[in-house]
Coordinates of C-alpha atoms and ligand atoms in Angstrom, one line a residue:
X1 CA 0.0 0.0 0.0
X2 CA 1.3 3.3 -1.2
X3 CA 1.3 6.2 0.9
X4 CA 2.3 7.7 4.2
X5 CA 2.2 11.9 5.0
X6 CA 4.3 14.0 7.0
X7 CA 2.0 17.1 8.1
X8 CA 3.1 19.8 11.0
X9 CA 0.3 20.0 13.1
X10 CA 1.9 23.4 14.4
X11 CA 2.7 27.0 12.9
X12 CA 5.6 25.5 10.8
X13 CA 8.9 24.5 11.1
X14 CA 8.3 21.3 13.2
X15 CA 11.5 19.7 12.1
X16 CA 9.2 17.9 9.0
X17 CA 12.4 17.8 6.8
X18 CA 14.5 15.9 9.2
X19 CA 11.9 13.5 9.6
X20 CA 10.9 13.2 5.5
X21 CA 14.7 12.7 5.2
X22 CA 14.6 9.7 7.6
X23 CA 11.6 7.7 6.4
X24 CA 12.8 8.4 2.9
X25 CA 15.0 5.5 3.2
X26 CA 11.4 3.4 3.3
X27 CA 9.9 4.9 0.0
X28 CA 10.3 5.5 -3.4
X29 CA 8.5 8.7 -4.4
X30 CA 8.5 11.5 -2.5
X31 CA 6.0 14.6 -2.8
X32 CA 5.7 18.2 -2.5
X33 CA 2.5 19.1 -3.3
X34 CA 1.4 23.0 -1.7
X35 CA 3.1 26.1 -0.5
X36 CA 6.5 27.2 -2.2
X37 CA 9.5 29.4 -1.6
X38 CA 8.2 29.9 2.1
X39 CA 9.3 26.6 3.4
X40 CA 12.7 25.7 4.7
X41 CA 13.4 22.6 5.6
X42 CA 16.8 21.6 7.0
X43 CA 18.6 18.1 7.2
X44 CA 21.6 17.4 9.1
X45 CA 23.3 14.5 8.2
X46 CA 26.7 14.1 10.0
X47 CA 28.8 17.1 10.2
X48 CA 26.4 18.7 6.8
X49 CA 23.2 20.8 7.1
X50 CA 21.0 20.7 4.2
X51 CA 18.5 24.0 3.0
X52 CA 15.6 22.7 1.7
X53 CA 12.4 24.8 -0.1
X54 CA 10.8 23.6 -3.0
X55 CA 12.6 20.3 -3.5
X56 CA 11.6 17.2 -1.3
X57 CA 13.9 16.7 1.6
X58 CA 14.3 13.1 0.1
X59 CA 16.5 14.3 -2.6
X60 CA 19.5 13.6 -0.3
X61 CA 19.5 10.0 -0.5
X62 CA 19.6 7.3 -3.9
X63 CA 17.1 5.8 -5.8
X64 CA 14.5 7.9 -4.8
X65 CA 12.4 10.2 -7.2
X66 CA 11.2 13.5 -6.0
X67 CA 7.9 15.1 -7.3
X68 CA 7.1 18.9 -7.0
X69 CA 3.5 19.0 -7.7
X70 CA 0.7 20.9 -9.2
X71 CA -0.2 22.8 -6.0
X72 CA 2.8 24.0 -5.3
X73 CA 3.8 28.0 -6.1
X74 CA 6.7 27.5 -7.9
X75 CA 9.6 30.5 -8.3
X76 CA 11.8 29.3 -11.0
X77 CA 14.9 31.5 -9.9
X78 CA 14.2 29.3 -6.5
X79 CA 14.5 25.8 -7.7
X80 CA 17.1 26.9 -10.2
X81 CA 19.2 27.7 -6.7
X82 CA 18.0 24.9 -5.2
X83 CA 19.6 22.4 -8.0
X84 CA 23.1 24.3 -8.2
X85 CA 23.1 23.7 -5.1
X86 CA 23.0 20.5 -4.3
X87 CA 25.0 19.4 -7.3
X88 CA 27.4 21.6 -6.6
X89 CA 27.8 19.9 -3.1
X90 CA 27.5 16.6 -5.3
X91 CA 24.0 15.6 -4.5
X92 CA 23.3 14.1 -8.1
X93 CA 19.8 15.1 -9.5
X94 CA 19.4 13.9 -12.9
X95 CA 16.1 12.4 -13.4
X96 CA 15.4 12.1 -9.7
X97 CA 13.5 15.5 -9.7
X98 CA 10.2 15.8 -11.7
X99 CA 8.3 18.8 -11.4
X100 CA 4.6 19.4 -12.7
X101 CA 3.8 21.1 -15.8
X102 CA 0.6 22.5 -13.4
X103 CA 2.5 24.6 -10.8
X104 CA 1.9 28.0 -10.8
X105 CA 4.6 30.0 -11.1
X106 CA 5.9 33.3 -9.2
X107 CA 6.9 35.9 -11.0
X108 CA 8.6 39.1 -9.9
X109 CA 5.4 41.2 -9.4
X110 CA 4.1 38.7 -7.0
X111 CA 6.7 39.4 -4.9
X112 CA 6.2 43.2 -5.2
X113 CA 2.8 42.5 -4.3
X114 CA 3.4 40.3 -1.3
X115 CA 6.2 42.9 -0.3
X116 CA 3.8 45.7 -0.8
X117 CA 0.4 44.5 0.9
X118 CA 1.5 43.3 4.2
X119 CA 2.4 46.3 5.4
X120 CA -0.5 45.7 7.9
X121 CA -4.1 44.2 7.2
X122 CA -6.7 46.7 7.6
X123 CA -4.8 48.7 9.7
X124 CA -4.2 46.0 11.9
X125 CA -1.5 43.6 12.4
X126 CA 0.8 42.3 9.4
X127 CA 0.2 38.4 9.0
X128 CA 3.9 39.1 8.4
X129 CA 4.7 36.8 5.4
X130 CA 8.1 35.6 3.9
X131 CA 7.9 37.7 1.2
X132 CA 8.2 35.0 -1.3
X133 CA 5.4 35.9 -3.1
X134 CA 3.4 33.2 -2.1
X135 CA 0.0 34.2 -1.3
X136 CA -0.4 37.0 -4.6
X137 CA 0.3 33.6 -7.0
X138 CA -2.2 31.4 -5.3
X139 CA -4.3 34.7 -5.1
X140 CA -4.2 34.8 -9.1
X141 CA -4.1 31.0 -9.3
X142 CA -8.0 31.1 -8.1
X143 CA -8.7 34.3 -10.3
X144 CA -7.1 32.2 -13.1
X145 CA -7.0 35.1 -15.6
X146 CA -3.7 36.7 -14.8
X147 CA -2.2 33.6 -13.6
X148 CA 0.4 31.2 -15.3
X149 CA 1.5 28.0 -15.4
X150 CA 4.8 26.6 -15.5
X151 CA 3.4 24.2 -18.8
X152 CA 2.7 27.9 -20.3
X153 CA 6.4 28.7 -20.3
X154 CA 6.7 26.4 -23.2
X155 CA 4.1 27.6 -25.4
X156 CA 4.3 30.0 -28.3
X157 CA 1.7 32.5 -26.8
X158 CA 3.6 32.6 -23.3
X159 CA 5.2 36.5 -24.5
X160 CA 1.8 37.9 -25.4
X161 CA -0.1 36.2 -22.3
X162 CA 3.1 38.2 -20.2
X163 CA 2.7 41.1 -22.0
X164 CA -1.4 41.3 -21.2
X165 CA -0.9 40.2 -17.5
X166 CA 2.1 42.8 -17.2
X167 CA 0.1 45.1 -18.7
X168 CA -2.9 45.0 -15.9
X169 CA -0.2 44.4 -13.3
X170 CA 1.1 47.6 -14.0
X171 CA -2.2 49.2 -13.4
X172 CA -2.8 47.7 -10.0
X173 CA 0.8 48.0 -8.7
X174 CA 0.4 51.8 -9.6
X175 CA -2.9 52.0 -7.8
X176 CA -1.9 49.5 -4.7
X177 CA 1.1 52.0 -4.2
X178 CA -0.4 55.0 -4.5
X179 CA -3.1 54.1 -1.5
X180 CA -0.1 52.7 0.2
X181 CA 1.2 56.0 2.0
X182 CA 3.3 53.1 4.9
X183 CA 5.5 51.3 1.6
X184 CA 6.7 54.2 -0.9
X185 CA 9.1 52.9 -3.5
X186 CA 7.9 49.7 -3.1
X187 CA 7.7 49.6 -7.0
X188 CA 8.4 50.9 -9.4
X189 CA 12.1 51.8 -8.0
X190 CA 13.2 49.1 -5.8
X191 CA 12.3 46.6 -7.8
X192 CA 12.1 47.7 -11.8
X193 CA 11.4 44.3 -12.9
X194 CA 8.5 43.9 -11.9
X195 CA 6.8 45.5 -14.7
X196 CA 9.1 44.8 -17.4
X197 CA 7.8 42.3 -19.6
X198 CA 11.2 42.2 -22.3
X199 CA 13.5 41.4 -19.1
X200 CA 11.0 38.9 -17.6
X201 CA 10.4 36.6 -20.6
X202 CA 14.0 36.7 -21.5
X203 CA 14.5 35.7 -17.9
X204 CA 12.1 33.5 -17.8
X205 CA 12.7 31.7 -21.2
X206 CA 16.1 30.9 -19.4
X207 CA 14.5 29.3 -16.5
X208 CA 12.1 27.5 -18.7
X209 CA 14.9 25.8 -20.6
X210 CA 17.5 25.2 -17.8
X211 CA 14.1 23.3 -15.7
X212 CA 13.0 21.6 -19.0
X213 CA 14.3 18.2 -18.1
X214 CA 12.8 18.2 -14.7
X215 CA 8.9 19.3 -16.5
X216 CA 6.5 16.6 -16.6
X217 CA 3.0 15.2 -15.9
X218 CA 3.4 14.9 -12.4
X219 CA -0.6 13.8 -11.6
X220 CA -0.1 11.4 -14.2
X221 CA 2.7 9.7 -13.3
X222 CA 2.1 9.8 -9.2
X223 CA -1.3 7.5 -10.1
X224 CA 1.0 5.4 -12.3
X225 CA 3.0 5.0 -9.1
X226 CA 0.4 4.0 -6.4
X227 CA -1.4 1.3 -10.0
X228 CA 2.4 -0.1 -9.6
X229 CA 2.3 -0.5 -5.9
X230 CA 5.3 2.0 -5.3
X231 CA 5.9 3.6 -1.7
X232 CA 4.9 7.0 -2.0
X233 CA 6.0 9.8 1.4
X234 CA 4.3 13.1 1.2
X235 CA 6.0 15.6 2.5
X236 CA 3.7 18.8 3.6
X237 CA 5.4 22.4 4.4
X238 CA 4.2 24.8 6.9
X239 CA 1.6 23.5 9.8
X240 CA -1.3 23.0 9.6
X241 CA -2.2 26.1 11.7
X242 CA -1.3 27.7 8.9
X243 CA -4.0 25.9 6.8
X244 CA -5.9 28.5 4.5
X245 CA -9.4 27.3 5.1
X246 CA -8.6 25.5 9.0
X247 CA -6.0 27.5 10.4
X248 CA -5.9 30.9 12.4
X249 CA -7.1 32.5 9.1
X250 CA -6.1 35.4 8.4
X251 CA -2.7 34.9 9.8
X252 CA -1.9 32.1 7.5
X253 CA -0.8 31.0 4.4
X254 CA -2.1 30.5 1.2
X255 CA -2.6 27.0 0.7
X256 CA -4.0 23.6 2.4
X257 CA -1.2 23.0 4.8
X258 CA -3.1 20.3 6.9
X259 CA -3.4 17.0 5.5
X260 CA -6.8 17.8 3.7
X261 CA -4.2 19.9 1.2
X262 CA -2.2 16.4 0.4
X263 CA -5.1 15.5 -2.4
X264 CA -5.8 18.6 -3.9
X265 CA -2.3 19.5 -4.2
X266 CA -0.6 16.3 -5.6
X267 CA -3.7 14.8 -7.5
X268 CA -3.6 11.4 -5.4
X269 CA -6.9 10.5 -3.8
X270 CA -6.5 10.4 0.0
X271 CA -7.8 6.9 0.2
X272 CA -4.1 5.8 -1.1
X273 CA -2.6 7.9 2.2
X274 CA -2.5 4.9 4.9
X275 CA -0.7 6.4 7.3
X276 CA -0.1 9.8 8.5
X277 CA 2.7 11.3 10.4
X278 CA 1.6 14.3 12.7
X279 CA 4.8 16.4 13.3
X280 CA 5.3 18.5 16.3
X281 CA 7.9 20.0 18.1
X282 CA 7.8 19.2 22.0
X283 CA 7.0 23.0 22.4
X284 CA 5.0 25.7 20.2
X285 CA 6.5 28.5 17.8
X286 CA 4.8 31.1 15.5
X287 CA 7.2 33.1 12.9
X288 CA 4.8 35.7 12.1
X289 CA 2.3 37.9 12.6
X290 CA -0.9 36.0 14.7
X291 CA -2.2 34.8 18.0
X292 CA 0.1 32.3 19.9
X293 CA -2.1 31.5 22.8
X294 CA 1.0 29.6 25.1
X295 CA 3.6 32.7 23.8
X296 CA 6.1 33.4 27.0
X297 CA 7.6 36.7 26.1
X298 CA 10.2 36.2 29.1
X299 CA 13.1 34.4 30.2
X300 CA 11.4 30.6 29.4
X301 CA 10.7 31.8 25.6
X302 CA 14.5 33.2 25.9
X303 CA 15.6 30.1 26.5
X304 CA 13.3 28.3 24.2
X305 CA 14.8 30.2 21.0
X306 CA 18.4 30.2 22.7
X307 CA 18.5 26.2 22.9
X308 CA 16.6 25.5 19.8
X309 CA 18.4 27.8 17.6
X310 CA 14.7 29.4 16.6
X311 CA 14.7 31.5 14.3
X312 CA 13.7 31.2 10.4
X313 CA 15.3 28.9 8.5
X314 CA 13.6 31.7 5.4
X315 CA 14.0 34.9 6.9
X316 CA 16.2 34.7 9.5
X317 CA 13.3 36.2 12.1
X318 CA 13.4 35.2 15.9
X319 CA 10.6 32.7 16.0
X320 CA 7.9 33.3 18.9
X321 CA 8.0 30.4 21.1
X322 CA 5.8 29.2 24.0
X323 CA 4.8 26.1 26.1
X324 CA 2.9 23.2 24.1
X325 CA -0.6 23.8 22.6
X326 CA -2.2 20.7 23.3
X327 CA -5.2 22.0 22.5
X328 CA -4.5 23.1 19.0
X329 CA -2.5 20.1 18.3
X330 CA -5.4 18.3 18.9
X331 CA -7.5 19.7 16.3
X332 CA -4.8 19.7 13.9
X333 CA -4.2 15.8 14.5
X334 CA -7.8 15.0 14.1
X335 CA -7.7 17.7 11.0
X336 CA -5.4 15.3 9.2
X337 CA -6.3 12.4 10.3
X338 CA -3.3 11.7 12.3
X339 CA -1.9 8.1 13.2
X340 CA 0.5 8.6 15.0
X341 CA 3.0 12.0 16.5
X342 CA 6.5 12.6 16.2
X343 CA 7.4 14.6 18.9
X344 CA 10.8 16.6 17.6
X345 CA 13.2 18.6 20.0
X346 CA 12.5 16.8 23.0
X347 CA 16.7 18.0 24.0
X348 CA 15.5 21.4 23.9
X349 CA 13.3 21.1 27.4
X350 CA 16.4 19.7 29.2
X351 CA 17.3 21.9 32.3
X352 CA 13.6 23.3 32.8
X353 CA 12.2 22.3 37.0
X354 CA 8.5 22.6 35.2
X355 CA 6.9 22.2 32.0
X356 CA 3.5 23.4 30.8
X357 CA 1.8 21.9 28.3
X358 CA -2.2 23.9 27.6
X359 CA -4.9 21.4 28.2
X360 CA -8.0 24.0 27.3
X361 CA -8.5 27.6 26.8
X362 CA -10.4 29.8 29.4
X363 CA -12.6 32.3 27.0
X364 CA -14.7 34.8 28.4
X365 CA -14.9 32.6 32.0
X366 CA -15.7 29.4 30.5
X367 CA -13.0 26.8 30.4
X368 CA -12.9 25.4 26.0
X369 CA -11.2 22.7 24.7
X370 CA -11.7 23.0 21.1
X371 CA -10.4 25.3 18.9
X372 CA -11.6 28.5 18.1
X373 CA -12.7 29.1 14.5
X374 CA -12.1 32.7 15.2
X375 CA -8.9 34.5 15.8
X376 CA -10.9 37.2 18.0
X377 CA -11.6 34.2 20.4
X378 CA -8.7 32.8 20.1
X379 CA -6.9 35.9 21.3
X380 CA -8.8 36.2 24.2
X381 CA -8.0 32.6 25.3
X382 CA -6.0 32.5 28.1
X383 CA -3.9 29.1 28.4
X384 CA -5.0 26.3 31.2
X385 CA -1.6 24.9 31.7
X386 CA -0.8 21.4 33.1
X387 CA 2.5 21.2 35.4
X388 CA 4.6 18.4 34.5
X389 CA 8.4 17.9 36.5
X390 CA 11.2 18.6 33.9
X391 CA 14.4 17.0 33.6
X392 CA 17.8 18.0 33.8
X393 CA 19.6 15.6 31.8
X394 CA 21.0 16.2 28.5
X395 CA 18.7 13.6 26.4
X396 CA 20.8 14.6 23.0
X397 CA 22.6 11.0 23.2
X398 CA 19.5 9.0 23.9
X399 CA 18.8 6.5 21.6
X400 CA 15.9 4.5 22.9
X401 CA 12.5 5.3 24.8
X402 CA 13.4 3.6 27.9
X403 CA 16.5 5.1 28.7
X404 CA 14.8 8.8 28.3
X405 CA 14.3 10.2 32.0
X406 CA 11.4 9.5 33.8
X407 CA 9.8 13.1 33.6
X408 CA 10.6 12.7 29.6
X409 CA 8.5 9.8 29.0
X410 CA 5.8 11.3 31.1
X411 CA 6.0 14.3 29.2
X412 CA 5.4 12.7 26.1
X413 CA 2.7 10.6 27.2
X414 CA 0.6 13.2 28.3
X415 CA 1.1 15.0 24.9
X416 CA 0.1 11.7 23.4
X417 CA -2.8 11.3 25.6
X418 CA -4.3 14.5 25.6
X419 CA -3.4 14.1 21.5
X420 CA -5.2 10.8 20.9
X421 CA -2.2 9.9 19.2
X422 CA 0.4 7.6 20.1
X423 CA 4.2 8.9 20.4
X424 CA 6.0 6.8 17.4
X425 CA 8.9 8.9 17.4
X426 CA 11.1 10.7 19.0
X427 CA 14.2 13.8 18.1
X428 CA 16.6 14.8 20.4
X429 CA 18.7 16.5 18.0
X430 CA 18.9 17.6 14.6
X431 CA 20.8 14.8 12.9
X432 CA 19.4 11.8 11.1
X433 CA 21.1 9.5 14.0
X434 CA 19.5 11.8 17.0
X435 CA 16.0 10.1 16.3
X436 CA 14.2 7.7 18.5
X437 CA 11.5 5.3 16.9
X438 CA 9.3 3.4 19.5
X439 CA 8.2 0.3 19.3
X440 CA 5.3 -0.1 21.3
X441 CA 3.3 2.2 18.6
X442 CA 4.5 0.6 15.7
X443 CA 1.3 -0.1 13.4
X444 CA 0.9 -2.2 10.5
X445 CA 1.7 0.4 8.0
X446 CA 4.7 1.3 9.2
X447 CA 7.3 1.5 6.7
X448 CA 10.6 2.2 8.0
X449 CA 13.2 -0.3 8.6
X450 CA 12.9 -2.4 11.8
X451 CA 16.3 -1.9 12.8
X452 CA 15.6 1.8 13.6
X453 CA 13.0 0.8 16.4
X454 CA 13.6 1.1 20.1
X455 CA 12.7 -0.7 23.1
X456 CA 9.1 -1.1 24.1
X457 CA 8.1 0.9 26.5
X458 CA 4.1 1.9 27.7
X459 CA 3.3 5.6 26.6
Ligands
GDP501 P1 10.7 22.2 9.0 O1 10.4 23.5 8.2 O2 9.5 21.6 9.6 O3 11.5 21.2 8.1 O4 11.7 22.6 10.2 P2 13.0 23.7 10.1 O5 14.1 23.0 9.4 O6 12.5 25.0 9.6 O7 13.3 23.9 11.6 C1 13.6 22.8 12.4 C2 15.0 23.1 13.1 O8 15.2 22.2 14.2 C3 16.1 22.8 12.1 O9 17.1 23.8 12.4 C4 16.6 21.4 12.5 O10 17.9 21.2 12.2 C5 16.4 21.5 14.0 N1 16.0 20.2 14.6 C6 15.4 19.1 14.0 N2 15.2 18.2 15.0 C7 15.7 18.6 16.1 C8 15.8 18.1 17.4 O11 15.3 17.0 17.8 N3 16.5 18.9 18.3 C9 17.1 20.1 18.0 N4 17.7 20.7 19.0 N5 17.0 20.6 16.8 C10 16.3 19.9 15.8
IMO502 P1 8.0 25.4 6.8 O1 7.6 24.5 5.6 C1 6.9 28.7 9.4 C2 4.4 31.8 7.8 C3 5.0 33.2 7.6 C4 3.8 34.0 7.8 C5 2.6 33.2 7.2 C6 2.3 33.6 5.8 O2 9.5 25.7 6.8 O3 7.5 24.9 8.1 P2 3.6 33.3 3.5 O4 4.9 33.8 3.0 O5 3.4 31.9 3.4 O6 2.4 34.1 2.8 O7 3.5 33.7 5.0 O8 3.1 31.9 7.2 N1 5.1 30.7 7.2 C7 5.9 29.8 7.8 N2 6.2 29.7 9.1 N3 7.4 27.7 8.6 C8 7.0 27.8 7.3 O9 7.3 26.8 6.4 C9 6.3 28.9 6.8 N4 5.8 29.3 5.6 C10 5.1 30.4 5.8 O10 6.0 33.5 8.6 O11 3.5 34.1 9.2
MG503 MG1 11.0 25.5 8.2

């Protein structure tokens, strides 16, 4: 049976790369199928740490194929980058990389546009964005008339389709800037090619032809893959608190970031997805504009970001951190249809007397354990926090469940109780090796090598 997902059930950066990297080893296909540029996922293997946006964290290791999908925003100049590289660090692509003919593609004034238009929302707060131009090419990917797809950089009408879009974009771009009294010089001056359609289709013609042997059919040939049986690992990027339609909306991005984006985005039916990975880190962090319920703007968030090294692997921001969110983790689990949790930088909490994990919100005096479908309640949710012992310990060498602390294995059972999820597996660091796979969860459709589990222990 074909497929298992990796989906952060966070605000991003969950450690989902290390983990896709890992399981890798157990598949043969592995899929991007939403967001874009935004992501970055990073792999350590040995003394070498890997960058990874648009291409699938699996393209480290042999005899895998990696598929960039039709839902993905795809910026050319990006994935150009991305191949040089790793080639140029001898990481051999060749025919391992396909990408689809169906993504649409970023150009320069989606980035102006992005750049120009989160200046704040409504007056209020930015949401904050990468500035990848991510949300203005999904945004004309729905309105479908100014949008194009990478197949459209290899037809004869692509210049005259640029030179109509350019044409409108101009208009707008004018017009957003002019209303925009907090961003002058957004455009035209920073950034002149925005609006020139000569340099951008001779720019872009270059892109098309260096990514030409990577262009294919990518729906096509994933439901080849799953007719032939083959092992298919979907990797998602961002969390699924990010989730367009189910996260913290509007401080979010612009695609299906929970597992309910895995179908739309790569063209495989869900019903070949039989086992799902729920990814979160052993505390919460937010890069970004946007409520973080469990946010500890004090010395325990100082140390969170100190010992986990948080800040964006994009953008270089401080990340926000806080205590777990058990109650959004929750609805993100059962959101996409989680099997089981991997519970990543467990080394992090070493050295902390008490941990917090939020069991329920208390909004307007009543104590809530879903979450809100608002932001406005969800900003006025003030955390019910659990007590759990810490440890002090250094967990980074730990290899199997049983010889974690005491307080370690209680803390993750109470995230996998209050989760409905069991813990499956465990990081206490960021390279491949620093990785703990438990036994006791294993399910049937496990597919990673049994030499990787540990001993069983009772979550
Ligand atoms: P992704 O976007 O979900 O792939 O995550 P990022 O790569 O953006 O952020 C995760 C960061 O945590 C990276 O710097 C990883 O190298 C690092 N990391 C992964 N697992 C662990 C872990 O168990 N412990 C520590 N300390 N760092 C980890
Ligand atoms: P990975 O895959 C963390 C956040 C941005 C911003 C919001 C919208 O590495 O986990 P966008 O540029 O997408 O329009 O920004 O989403 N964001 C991420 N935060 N990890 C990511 O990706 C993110 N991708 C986008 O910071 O708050
Ligand atoms: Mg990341």
């Amino acid at each position: 049976m074909p497929g298992t997902c990796v989906i952060g059930l966070q605000w991003g950066d969950e450690a989902k790369g290390k983990l896709v990297d890992i399981l890798t080893e157990n598949h043969e296909i592995v899929v991007r199928y939403q967001g874009g540029a935004n992501a970055g996922h990073t792999v350590v293997a040995g003394n070498q740490t890997w960058k990874l946006s648009l291409i699938p964290s699996g393209i480290l290791r042999d005899g895998v194929v990696c598929v960039v999908t039709g839902g993905v925003a795809l910026d050319p100049a990006s994935v150009i980058k991305e191949i040089d590289g790793l080639e140029s660090r001898g990481v051999r692509i060749g025919s391992k990389l396909q990408i689809s003919d169906r993504a649409h593609v970023v150009f320069p004034w989606h980035v102006a546009e992005d750049r120009l238009l989160d200046v704040s929302l409504s007056g209020g707060e930015a949401i904050g964005t990468t500035g990848r131009g991510i949300g203005p090419c999904y945004r004309d990917k729905v309105g479908r008339s100014l949008a194009i797809r990478l197949g459209d950089l290899y037809r004869t009408d692509f210049r005259s389709k640029l030179d109509h879009i350019v044409a409108i974009k101009k208009r707008m771009l004018a017009n957003w800037q002019a209303g925009s009294g907090d961003a002058p010089g957004v455009l035209p001056n920073a950034d002149p090619i925005a609006l020139d359609a000569a340099l951008i289709h001779s720019q872009y013609m270059l892109h098309a032809e260096r990514l030409r042997p990577y262009v294919s059919d990518t729906t096509t040939y994933l439901l080849d893959s799953i007719e032939a049986n083959k092992r298919l690992l979907f990797e998602g990027a961002q969390g699924a608190l990010l989730d367009i339609d189910h996260g913290t909306f509007p401080f979010v991005t612009s695609s299906n970031s929970s597992g309910v984006g895995v179908a739309s985005g790569s063209g495989v039916p869900g019903r070949w997805i039989d086992h799902v990975i729920g990814v979160v880190k052993a505390y919460s962090t937010r890069v970004g504009g946007g409520p973080l319920p469990t946010e500890q703007i004090n010395a325990a968030g100082e140390r969170l970001r100190e010992r986990g090294r948080e800040y964006g692997t994009v953008t270089m921001r401080p990340r926000r951190c806080g205590w777990f969110d058990a109650v959004a983790a929750r609805y993100t689990a059962r959101l996409s249809g989680v099997d089981e949790l991997a519970v990543m930088l467990l080394d992090v909490l070493s050295g902390f007397d008490e941990l917090h994990i939020c069991a329920a919100y208390g909004i307007d005096g009543n104590r809530v354990e879903h979450f809100p479908s608002h932001i406005e309640d969800l900003q006025k949710a003030v955390p019910i926090y659990e007590t759990l012992p810490g440890w002090q310990e250094d967990v980074s060498a730990v290899r199997s469940y049983d010889a974690l602390p005491t307080e370690a294995k209680h803390y993750l059972a109470r995230i996998g109780e209050l989760l409905g999820r069991p813990v499956g597996i465990v990081s206490v660091g960021p390279d491949r090796e620093q990785t703990i796979f438990c036994e006791h969860t294993a399910s049937k459709q496990r597919q990673w090598p049994r030499h990787r589990l540990s001993t069983p222990a009772t979550a």
